[in-house]
C-alpha positions in Angstrom: 0.0 0.0 0.0 1.5 3.3 -1.0 -0.3 5.8 1.3 1.1 5.1 4.7 -1.4 7.5 6.3 -4.5 5.7 5.4 -6.6 4.3 8.2 -6.4 0.8 6.7 -2.7 0.8 6.6 -2.5 2.1 10.2 -4.9 -0.6 11.4 -2.8 -3.2 9.7 0.3 -1.8 11.5 -1.5 -2.0 14.8 -2.3 -5.6 14.1 1.3 -6.3 13.3 2.4 -4.7 16.6 -0.1 -6.9 18.4 1.2 -9.9 16.5 4.8 -9.1 17.6 3.6 -8.8 21.2 1.7 -12.1 20.9 4.7 -14.0 19.4 7.1 -12.5 21.9 4.7 -13.2 24.8 4.9 -9.6 26.0 2.3 -7.4 27.5 2.4 -3.7 26.4 4.4 -2.8 29.5 6.9 -5.6 28.7 7.3 -4.4 25.1 7.8 -0.8 26.4 10.6 -2.0 28.7 12.2 -4.2 26.1 12.2 -1.6 23.3 12.8 1.4 25.6 9.8 3.1 24.0 7.5 4.8 26.6 4.4 2.8 27.6 2.2 5.8 26.8 3.7 6.0 23.2 3.0 2.3 22.6 -0.5 2.7 24.0 -1.1 5.6 21.6 0.2 3.4 18.7 -2.0 0.5 19.6 -5.2 2.5 20.1 -4.7 4.4 16.9 -4.2 7.9 18.3 -0.6 8.0 16.9 0.9 6.6 13.7 4.1 4.7 13.7 7.3 6.4 12.3 10.2 4.6 10.7 12.4 5.5 13.8 9.9 3.9 16.2 9.5 0.8 13.9 13.4 0.5 14.0 13.3 0.7 17.8 10.6 -2.0 18.1 12.4 -4.3 15.6 15.9 -4.0 16.9 15.7 -6.5 19.8 13.9 -9.0 17.5 16.5 -8.6 14.7 13.9 -7.1 12.5 14.3 -3.9 10.5 11.7 -1.2 10.9 11.1 -1.4 7.2 10.1 -5.0 7.6 7.5 -4.1 10.3 6.2 -1.3 8.0 6.0 -3.6 4.9 2.6 -5.4 5.1 3.9 -8.0 2.6 6.6 -9.1 5.1 5.4 -11.9 7.4 6.3 -11.4 11.0 8.5 -14.4 11.8 7.5 -16.8 14.6 11.2 -17.3 15.4 11.5 -13.7 16.8 10.4 -15.4 20.1 13.9 -17.0 20.1 15.9 -13.8 19.7 18.8 -13.7 22.1 17.8 -10.2 23.4 14.3 -11.4 24.2 15.5 -14.6 26.0 17.8 -12.4 28.0 14.9 -10.1 28.8 12.8 -13.0 30.0 15.7 -14.1 32.3 16.3 -10.6 33.6 12.7 -9.8 34.4 11.5 -13.3 35.4 10.2 -11.9 38.7 8.0 -9.2 37.0 4.9 -11.0 35.8 3.3 -7.7 34.6 5.7 -7.8 31.5 4.6 -11.2 30.3 1.3 -12.5 28.8 1.5 -15.9 30.4 2.4 -14.9 33.9 -0.1 -12.0 33.9 -2.9 -14.3 32.9 -1.8 -16.8 35.6 -1.8 -14.0 38.2 -5.3 -13.0 37.1 -6.5 -16.6 37.4 -4.8 -16.9 40.8 -6.5 -13.7 42.1 -9.9 -15.0 40.8 -9.5 -18.3 42.6 -8.4 -16.5 45.8 -11.7 -14.6 45.8 -13.7 -17.7 44.9 -12.8 -19.6 48.1 -15.1 -17.2 50.0 -18.1 -18.2 48.0 -20.7 -20.8 49.0 -19.0 -23.3 46.6 -16.4 -24.2 49.2 -18.9 -24.6 52.1 -18.9 -28.3 51.2 -16.0 -30.4 49.7 -15.7 -29.9 45.9 -13.8 -31.6 43.2 -11.5 -29.8 40.8 -13.9 -30.3 37.9 -16.7 -28.7 39.9 -14.5 -25.6 40.5 -13.7 -25.5 36.8 -17.4 -25.6 35.9 -18.1 -22.8 38.3 -15.3 -20.8 36.8 -16.7 -21.4 33.3 -20.1 -20.2 34.4 -18.4 -17.0 35.4 -16.7 -16.8 32.0 -13.3 -17.6 33.5 -11.5 -20.3 31.5 -8.9 -21.7 33.8 -7.3 -25.1 33.2 -7.8 -28.0 35.6 -4.0 -28.1 36.2 -4.0 -24.4 37.2 -7.0 -24.9 39.5 -5.5 -27.9 41.1 -2.1 -26.2 41.7 -3.9 -23.2 43.2 -6.1 -25.3 45.4 -3.2 -27.3 46.7 -1.3 -24.1 47.4 -4.3 -22.8 49.4 -4.5 -26.1 51.3 -0.8 -25.8 52.2 -1.5 -22.3 53.5 -4.5 -23.7 55.5 -7.0 -21.5 53.7 -8.6 -24.7 52.4 -8.8 -28.3 53.7 -8.0 -31.0 51.2 -9.2 -34.6 51.8 -9.4 -37.7 49.6 -12.7 -39.0 48.3 -13.8 -41.4 45.6 -14.0 -39.6 42.2 -17.4 -38.5 41.3 -18.0 -38.0 37.5 -20.1 -35.3 36.0 -22.8 -37.9 35.2 -23.1 -38.7 38.9 -21.3 -42.1 38.8 -18.6 -42.8 41.3 -15.2 -43.7 40.0 -12.7 -46.2 41.5 -9.8 -43.9 42.3 -9.6 -41.4 45.1 -9.0 -37.8 44.4 -8.6 -34.6 46.4 -11.6 -32.5 47.3 -11.4 -29.1 48.9 -13.5 -27.1 51.4 -13.2 -24.1 53.6 -12.1 -24.8 57.2 -14.8 -24.7 59.9 -17.3 -26.9 58.2 -17.9 -30.5 59.3 -19.5 -31.6 56.0 -17.7 -34.7 54.6 -19.7 -35.2 51.4 -18.7 -33.4 48.2 -21.1 -30.8 46.9 -23.8 -32.1 44.6 -23.2 -31.6 41.0 
């Protein structure tokens, strides 16, 4: 496209910036730190209130071994291997303790916070299975994996915020399975039967 000021072109560039962030696994704040471009400038580029310049494109591409012209050229496909750039791997190592920079850890934090709040609901008045917690999350439009839920519930049990006991597996169809699995409930309740499905 010749006219780099058209709204279609600028929309396409925004999509390319989001694609770079997605491949790199970076939140906007992470990309800002990685590229040394201010967060407010990136925010303006991503919401369309500012258009990208060649200089900014060069800054964004540098750590990924991309030229600014490649980012600006809509016919150039953003390569998936930019995730393996040495500078990015170093950035991950350097800021491993800052979950706000990375898509994965920020999502995990959000899920963790949601599950922290959930233990105070009526769901945990009686023992519940991991799959029941997952179903309750889904009903609240929170899509959290069974593994993440299990890890968080075990952590909360270690911290004595929940009590974990073993009971025979109960399937969604109401049948009882052979193996025993952990069920979780809030302390202070003598109920021993898992919640009805």
